[in-house]
Coordinates of C-alpha atoms and ligand atoms in Angstrom, one line a residue:
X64 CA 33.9 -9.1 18.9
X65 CA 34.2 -9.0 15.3
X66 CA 31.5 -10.5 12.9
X67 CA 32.0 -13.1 10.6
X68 CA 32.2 -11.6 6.7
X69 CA 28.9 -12.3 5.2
X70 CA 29.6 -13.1 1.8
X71 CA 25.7 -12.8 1.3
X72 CA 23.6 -9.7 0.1
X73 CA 21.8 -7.5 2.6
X74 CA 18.1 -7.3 2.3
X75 CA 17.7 -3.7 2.0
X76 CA 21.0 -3.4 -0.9
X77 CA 19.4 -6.5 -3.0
X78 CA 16.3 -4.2 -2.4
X79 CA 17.8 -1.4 -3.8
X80 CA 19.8 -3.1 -6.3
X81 CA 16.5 -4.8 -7.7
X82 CA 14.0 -1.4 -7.5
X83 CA 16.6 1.0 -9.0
X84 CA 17.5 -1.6 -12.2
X85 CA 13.3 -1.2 -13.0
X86 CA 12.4 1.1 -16.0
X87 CA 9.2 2.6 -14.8
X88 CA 6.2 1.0 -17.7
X89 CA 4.3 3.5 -19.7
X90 CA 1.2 5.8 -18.2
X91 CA -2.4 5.7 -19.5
X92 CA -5.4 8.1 -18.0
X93 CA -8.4 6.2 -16.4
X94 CA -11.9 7.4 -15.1
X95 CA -12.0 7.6 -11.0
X96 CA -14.0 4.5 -11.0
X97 CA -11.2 2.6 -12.0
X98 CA -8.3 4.2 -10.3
X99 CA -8.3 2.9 -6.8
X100 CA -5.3 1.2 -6.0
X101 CA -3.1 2.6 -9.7
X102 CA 0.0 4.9 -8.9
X103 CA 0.2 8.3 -9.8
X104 CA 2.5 9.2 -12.6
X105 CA 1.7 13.3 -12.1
X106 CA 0.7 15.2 -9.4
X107 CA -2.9 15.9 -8.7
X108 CA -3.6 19.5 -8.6
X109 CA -7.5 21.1 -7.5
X110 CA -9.3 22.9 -10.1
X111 CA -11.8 23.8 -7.4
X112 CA -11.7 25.3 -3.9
X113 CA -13.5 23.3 -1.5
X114 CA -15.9 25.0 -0.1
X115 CA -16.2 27.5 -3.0
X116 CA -17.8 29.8 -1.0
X117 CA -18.1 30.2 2.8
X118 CA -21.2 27.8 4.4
X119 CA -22.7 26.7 6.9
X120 CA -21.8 23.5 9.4
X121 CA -24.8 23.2 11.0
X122 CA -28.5 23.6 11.0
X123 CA -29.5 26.8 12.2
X124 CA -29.8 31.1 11.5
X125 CA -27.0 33.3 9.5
X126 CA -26.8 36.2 11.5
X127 CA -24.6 39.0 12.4
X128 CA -22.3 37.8 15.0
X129 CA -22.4 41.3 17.0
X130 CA -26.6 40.4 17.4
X131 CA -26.1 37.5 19.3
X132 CA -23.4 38.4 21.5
X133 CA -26.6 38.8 24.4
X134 CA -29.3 36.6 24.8
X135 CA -32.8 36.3 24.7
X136 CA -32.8 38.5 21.8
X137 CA -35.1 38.9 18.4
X138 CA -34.2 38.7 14.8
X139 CA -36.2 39.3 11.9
X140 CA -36.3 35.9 9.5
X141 CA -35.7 37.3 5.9
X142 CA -35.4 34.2 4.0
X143 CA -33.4 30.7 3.4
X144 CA -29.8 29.5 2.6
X145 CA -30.4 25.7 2.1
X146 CA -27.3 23.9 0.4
X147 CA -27.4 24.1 -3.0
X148 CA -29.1 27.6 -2.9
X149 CA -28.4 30.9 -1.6
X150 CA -30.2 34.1 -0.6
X151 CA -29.7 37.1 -2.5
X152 CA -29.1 40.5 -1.0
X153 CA -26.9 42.0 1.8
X154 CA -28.1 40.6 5.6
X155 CA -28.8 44.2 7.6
X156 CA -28.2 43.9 11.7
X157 CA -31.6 42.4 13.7
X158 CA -32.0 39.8 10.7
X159 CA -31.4 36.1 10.0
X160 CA -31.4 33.7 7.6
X161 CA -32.6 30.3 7.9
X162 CA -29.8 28.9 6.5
X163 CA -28.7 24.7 6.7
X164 CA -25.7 22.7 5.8
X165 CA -23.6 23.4 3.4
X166 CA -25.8 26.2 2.5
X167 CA -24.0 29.4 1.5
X168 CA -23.8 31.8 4.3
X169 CA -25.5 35.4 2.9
X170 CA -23.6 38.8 2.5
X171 CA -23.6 40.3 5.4
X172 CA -23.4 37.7 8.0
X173 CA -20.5 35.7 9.5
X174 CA -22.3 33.8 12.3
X175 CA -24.4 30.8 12.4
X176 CA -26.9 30.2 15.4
X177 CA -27.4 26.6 16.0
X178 CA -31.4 25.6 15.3
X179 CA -31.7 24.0 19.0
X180 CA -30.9 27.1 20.5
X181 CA -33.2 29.1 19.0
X182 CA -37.1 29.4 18.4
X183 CA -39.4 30.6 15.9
X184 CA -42.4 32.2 16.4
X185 CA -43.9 33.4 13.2
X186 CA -40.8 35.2 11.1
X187 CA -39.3 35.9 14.7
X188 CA -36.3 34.1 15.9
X189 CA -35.7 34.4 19.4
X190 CA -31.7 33.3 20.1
X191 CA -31.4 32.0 23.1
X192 CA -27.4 31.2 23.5
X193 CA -24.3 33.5 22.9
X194 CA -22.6 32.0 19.9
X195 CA -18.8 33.3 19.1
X196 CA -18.5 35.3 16.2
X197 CA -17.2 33.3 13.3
X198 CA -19.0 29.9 14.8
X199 CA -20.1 27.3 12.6
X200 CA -18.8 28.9 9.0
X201 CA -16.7 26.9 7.2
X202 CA -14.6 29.5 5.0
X203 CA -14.0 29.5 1.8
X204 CA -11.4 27.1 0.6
X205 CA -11.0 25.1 4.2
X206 CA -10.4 21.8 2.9
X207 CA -8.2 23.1 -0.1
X208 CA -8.3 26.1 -2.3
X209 CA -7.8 26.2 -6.5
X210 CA -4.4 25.6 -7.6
X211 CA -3.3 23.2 -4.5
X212 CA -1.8 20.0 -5.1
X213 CA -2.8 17.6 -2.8
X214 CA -1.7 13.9 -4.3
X215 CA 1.3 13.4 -5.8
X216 CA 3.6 11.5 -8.2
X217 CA 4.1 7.8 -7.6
X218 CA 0.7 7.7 -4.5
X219 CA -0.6 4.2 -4.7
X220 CA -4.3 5.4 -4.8
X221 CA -6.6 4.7 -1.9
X222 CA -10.5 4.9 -1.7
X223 CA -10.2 8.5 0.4
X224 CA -7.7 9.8 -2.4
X225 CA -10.2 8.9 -5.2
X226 CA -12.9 10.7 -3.1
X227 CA -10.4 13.5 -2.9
X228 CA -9.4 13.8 -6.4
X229 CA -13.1 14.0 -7.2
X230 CA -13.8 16.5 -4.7
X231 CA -11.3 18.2 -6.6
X232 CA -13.0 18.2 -9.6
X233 CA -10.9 16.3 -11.4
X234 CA -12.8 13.5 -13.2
X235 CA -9.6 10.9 -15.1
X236 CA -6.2 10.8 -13.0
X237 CA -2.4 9.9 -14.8
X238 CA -0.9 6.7 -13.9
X239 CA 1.5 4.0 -14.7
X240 CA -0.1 0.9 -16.6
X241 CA 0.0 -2.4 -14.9
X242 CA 3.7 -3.4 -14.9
X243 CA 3.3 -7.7 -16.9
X244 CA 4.8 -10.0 -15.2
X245 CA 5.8 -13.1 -16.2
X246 CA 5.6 -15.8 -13.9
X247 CA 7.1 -19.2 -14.6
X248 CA 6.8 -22.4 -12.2
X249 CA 9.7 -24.6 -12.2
X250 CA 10.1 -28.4 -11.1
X251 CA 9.5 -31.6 -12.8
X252 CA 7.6 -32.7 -9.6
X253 CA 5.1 -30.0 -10.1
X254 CA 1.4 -30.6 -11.2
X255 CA -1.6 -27.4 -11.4
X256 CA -3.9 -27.4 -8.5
X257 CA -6.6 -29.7 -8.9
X258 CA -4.4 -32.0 -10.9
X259 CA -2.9 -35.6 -10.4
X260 CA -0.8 -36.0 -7.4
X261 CA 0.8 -39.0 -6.1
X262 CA 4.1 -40.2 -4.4
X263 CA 6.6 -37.9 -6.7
X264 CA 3.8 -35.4 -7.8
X265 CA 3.2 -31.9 -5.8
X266 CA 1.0 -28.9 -6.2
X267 CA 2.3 -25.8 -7.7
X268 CA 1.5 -23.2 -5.1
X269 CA 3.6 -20.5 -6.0
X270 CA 2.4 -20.0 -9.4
X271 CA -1.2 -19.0 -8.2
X272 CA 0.3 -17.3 -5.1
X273 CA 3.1 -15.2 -6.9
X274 CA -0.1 -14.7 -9.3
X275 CA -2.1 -13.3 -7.1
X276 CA 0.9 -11.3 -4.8
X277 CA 1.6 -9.5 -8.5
X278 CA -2.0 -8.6 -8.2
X279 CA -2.2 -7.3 -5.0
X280 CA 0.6 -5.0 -5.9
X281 CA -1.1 -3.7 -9.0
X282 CA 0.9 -5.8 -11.5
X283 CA -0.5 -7.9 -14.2
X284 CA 0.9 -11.2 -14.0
X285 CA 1.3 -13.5 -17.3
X286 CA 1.3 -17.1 -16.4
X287 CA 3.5 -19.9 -18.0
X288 CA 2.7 -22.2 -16.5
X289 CA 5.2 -25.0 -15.2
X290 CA 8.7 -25.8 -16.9
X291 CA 10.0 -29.3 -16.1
X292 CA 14.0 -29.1 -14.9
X293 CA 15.1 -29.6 -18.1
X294 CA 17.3 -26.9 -19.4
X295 CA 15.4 -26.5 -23.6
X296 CA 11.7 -26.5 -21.6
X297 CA 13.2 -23.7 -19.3
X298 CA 14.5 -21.9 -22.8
X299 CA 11.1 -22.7 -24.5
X300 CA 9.8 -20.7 -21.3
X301 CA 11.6 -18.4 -21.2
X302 CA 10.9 -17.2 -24.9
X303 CA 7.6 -16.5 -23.9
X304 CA 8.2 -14.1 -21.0
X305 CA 9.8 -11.6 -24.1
X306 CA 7.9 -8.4 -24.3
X307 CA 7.2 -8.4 -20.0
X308 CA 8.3 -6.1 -18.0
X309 CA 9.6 -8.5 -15.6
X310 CA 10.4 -12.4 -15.8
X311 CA 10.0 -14.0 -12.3
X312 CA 10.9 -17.7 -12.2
X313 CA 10.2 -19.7 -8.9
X314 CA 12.4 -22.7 -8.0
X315 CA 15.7 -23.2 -9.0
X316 CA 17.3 -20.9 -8.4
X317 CA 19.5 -23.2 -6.5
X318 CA 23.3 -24.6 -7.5
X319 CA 21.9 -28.0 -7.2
X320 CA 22.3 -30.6 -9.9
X321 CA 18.5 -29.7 -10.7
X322 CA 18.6 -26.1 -10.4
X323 CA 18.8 -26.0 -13.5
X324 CA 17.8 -22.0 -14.2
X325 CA 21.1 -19.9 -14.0
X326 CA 22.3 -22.5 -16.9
X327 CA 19.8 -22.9 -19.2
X328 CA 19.1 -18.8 -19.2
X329 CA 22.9 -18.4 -19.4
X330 CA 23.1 -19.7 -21.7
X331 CA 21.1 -17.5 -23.6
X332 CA 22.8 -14.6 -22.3
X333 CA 21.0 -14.0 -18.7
X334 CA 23.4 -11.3 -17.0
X335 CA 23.5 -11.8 -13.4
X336 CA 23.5 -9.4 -10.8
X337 CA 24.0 -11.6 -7.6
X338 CA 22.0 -14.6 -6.8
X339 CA 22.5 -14.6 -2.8
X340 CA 21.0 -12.8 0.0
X341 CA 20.7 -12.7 3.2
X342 CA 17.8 -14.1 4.2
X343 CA 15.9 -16.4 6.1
X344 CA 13.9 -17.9 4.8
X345 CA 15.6 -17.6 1.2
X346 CA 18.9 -17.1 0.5
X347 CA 19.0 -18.7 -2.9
X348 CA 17.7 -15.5 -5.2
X349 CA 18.4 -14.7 -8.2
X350 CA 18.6 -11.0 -10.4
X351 CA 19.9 -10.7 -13.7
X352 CA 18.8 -9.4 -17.2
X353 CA 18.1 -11.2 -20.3
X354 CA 19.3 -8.7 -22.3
X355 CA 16.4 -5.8 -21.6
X356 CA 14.5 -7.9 -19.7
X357 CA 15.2 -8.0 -15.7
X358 CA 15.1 -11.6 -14.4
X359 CA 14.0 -12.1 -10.6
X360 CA 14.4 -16.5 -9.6
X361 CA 12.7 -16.9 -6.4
X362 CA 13.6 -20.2 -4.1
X363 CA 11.1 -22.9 -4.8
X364 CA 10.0 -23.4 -1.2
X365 CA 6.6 -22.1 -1.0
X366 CA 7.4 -19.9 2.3
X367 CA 10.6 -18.3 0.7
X368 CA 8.9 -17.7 -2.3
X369 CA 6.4 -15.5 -0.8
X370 CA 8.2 -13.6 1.9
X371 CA 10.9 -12.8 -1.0
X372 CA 7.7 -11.8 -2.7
X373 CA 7.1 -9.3 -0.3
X374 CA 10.6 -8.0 -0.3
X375 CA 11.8 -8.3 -3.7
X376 CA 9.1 -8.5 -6.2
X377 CA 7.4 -5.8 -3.9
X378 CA 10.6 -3.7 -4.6
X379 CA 10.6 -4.9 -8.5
X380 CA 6.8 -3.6 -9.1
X381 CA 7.5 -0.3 -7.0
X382 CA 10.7 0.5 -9.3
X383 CA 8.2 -0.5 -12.2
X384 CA 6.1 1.8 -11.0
X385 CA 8.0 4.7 -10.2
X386 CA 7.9 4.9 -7.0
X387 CA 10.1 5.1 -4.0
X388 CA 10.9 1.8 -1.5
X389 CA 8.3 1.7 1.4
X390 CA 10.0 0.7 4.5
X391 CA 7.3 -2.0 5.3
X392 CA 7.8 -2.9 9.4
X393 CA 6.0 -1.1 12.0
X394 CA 7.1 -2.1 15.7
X395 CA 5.3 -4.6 18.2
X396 CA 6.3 -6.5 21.6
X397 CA 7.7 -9.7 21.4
X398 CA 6.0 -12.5 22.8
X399 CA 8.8 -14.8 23.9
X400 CA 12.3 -14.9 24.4
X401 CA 14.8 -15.2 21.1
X402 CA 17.8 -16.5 20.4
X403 CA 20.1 -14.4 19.3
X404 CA 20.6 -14.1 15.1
X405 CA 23.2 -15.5 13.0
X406 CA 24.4 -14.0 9.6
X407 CA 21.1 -13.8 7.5
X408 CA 18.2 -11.6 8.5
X409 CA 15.1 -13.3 9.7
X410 CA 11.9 -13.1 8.9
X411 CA 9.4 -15.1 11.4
X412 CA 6.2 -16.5 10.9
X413 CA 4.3 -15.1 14.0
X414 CA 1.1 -15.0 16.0
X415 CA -0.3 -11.3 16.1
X416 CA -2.6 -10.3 19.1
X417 CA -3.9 -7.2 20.8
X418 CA -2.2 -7.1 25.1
X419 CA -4.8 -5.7 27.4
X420 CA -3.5 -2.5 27.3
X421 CA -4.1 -2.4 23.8
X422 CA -0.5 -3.1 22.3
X423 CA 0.2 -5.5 19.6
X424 CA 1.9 -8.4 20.3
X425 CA 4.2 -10.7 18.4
X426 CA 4.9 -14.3 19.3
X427 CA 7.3 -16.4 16.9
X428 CA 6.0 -19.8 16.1
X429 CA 8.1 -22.8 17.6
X430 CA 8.6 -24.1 13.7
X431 CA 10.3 -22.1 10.9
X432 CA 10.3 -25.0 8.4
X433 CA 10.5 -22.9 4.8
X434 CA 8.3 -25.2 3.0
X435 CA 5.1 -25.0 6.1
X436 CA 2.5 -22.9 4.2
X437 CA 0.1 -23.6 7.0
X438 CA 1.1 -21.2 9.1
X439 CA 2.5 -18.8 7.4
X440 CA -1.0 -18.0 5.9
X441 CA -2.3 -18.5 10.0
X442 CA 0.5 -16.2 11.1
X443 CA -0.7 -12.5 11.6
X444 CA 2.8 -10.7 11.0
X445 CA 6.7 -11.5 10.4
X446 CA 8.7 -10.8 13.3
X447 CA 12.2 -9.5 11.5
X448 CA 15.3 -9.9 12.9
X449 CA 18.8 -8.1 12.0
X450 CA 21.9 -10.4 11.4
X451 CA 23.7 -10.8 14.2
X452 CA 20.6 -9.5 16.3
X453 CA 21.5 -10.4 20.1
X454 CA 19.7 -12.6 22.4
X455 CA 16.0 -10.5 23.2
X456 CA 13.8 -11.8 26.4
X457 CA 10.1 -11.5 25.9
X458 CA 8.8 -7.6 26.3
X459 CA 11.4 -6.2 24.1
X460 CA 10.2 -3.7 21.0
X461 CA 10.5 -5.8 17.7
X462 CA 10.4 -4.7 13.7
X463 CA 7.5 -6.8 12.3
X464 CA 5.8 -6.4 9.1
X465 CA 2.0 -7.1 9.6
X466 CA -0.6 -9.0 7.3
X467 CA -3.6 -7.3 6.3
X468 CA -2.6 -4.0 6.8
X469 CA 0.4 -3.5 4.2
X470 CA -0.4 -4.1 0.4
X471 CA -3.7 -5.0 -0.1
X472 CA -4.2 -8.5 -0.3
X473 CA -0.7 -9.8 0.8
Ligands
AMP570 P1 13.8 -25.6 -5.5 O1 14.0 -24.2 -5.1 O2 13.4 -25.8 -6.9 O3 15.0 -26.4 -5.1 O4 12.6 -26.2 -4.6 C1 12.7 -26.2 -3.2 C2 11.5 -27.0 -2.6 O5 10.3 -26.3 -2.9 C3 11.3 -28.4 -3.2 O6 10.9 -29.2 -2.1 C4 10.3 -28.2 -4.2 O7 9.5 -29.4 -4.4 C5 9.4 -27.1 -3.6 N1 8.8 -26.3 -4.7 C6 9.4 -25.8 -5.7 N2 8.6 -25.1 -6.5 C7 7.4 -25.2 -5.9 C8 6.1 -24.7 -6.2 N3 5.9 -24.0 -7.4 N4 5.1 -25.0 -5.4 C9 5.3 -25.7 -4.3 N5 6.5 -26.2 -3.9 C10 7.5 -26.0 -4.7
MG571 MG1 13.2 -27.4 -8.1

C-alpha cells in the first residue's frame, strides 16, 4: 500500500536541521568542583599513571611468589609497605614485607599473601595458603597510564568523570559556557504563577518549565517574561532576546488569527526554516533566524511544549554545545494493545513499571489530551511511535524514552 505524502517534517530531520544550524558558544576553564554536568570542549588527557607504581590490593605480606608456592612455610618480616610509604631496599627469597593497601609493593617481590592466611609469631610469618604468583598486585598504570586520554570532546560531565579527571591529576577541565537562552511566554490569557487568575486568566507554565528544562540541559535561560498577542509587545520582546544564543518563544506558533509570532518577527526579518513537524503532540513548531540569531517557537500547549523541549531544544543546546545528537529511547514492553499510527510520530504519556521478571514495562495512558500536564509529570516514560506504525498487541518491544534517567532533571 502506498503512504499518504506527509507534507510535515520528520522528527529526527527537524532534529538535524535545528542542531547543525547552532554555532557552538565560547569555552571558559572551571575548577572540578564546578564542572559536573558542563561539556567538554577538549579532550582530557592523564598527566599521571594510576597506580604510579605497582601496590598492593589487599592487607597482607609482599613476598616472593616462588616462597609461597608450598605451605606451611616461614618468612622473615623485614619491614612495612603501608600506603603512602614504602620500604627501601631489594626483598631477598625467605623475606616479607608487611605491606597494606595501596602500599607500594618492595623491589624484589611480586606477590602479596593475604593477612588471614598467614600468622605472625614475633618477626616470623608462617603462610599458610598457596597464593598464585602475581596475586593481589595491582601494576603499575592499571587503571590508566600518563599520556592516555580518557574523556573526550563534547562529554557532558558526570560525577564518576569528575572523579576521574581528578584522579588524573588534572585540577580545571575546558568547556563550552552555558549556551543563554531566551525564553519568551506568549498569550494575552497568560498571568505568572501565583498571580490573578479568573475566567479568561491562566498560568504560564511553560515559562518556568522551559526555564528550568534549559537548566537541566546546562543552558542558562533568560526570562521575558510574557508578551500579550499583540504583534509591537512581541517586537518589544523580541528586542530583548538580542545578544542570546538562542530565542525560544512558546505559543503561537500557530496560523491562527492570534498566532500572531511568524508575523510580528517577520516582519522584522525572521528567516524561517520550516514551521511543521511531525509530531504528536506538536506539530505547530517553528525555526528560523533573526538575522544571527536562531529562533525555536514551541506550540503553546503545555504538554507540546515540553516534549518538543525534549526533542528540539534538547537538539538546539547540544548543537550549542558542540556536541553530537543523542538518540534518547531505550526499549521496553508495551503494556496494552495500540492502534496502529497515522502520519505524525507519537509520543505517549506512559506508566513505567518493573514485570516480575524484572523487565520494564510501558503502558499508554487512555488520554493524550496535549494540554493534561497531570500526567505527563505522573507518567514514567514516552512510549514513541513511528508514523504509520502498525497495529501492536500488548508484549510487543516498544522505543520509549524514560524520565529520570536521561538529562538530569527532565
Ligand atoms: P497557542 O499555541 O498559543 O495557540 O496555545 C495553545 C494552548 O496552550 C492554549 O489553550 C493556550 O492557552 C495554552 N498555552 C499557551 N501558552 C501557555 C503557557 N505558557 N502556559 C500554559 N498554557 C499555555
Ligand atoms: Mg496563544
Amino acid at each position: 500500500m502506498e503512504r499518504p505524502r506527509s507534507p510535515l517534517i520528520p522528527v529526527d530531520e527537524a532534529r538535524q536541521r535545528i542542531a547543525a544550524a547552532m554555532r557552538p558558544v565560547g569555552i571558559e576553564t572551571v575548577p572540578l568542583d564546578q564542572a559536573l554536568g558542563r561539556v567538554l570542549a577538549e579532550d582530557v588527557t592523564a598527566r599521571v599513571s594510576q597506580p604510579p607504581v605497582a601496590v598492593s590490593a589487599m592487607d597482607g605480606y609482599a613476598v616472593r611468589g616462588a616462597d609461597v608456592q608450598s605451605v606451611p612455610t616461614t618468612l622473615r618480616r623485614v619491614g612495612e609497605a603501608p600506603a603512602g610509604g614504602s620500604h627501601p631496599g631489594t626483598v631477598k627469597a625467605g623475606e616479607a614485607v608487611r605491606i597494606f593497601t595501596g602500599g607500594p609493593v618492595p623491589a624484589g617481590t611480586d606477590t602479596v599473601v593475604l593477612q588471614e592466611n598467614t600468622e605472625a609469631i614475633g618477626d616470623q610469618v608462617v603462610v599458610h595458603q598457596v597464593t598464585a604468583l602475581g596475586r593481589h598486585v595491582r601494576a603499575a598504570g592499571l587503571d590508566f597510564e600518563n599520556g592516555q586520554t580518557l574523556l573526550r570532546t563534547g562529554r557532558r560531565l558526570s560525577a564518576r568523570d569528575v572523579g576521574l579527571a581528578a584522579a588524573m591529576n588534572v585540577p580545571s577541565l575546558r568547556v563550552r559556557k552555558r549556551p543563554r537562552v531566551a525564553v519568551l511566554s506568549t498569550g494575552s490569557e497568560l498571568v505568572s504563577a501565583g498571580g490573578a487568575v479568573g475566567p479568561a486568566r491562566i498560568v504560564d507554565a511553560n515559562g518556568p518549565a522551559l526555564a528550568a528544562v534549559l537548566r537541566s540541559f546546562g543552558a542558562e535561560p533568560v526570562s521575558l517574561g510574557i508578551a500579550r498577542d499583540d504583534v509591537a509587545t512581541l517586537q518589544d520582546a523580541a528586542a530583548h532576546a538580542r545578544g542570546t544564543d538562542l530565542f525560544l518563544t512558546l505559543g503561537g506558533a500557530s496560523v491562527g488569527e492570534h498566532d500572531l509570532i511568524q508575523k510580528a518577527l517577520g516582519l522584522q526579518g525572521l528567516a524561517v526554516d520550516f514551521w511543521k513537524v511531525a509530531i504528536r503532540p506538536g506539530k505547530p513548531l517553528m525555526f528560523g533566524r533573526l538575522g544571527e540569531l536562531p529562533v525555536l517557537g514551541l506550540p503553546g500547549n503545555p504538554v507540546s511544549a515540553l516534549v518538543c523541549a525534549l526533542l528540539f531544544v534538547g537538539a538546539a543546546v547540544d548543537g550549542l554545545l558542540g556536541r553530537p545528537l543523542a538518540e534518547p529511547t531505550i526499549t521496553a514492553t508495551l503494556g496494552r494493545d495500540l492502534e496502529a499510527n497515522d502520519t505524525r510520530q507519537d509520543y505517549m504519556r506512559s506508566e513505567l513499571v518493573r514485570g516480575a521478571d524484572g523487565t520494564l514495562i510501558a503502558t499508554p495512558l487512555a488520554r493524550q489530551d496535549s494540554s493534561m500536564l497531570a500526567s505527563l509529570a505522573a507518567s514514567g516514560c514516552l512510549v514513541v511511535r513511528a508514523p504509520f506504525a502498525p497495529a501492536l498487541k500488548a508484549g510487543a518491544l516498544v522505543p520509549i524514552i524514560p524520565f529520570g534517567v536521561g538529562p538530569e532533571g527532565y
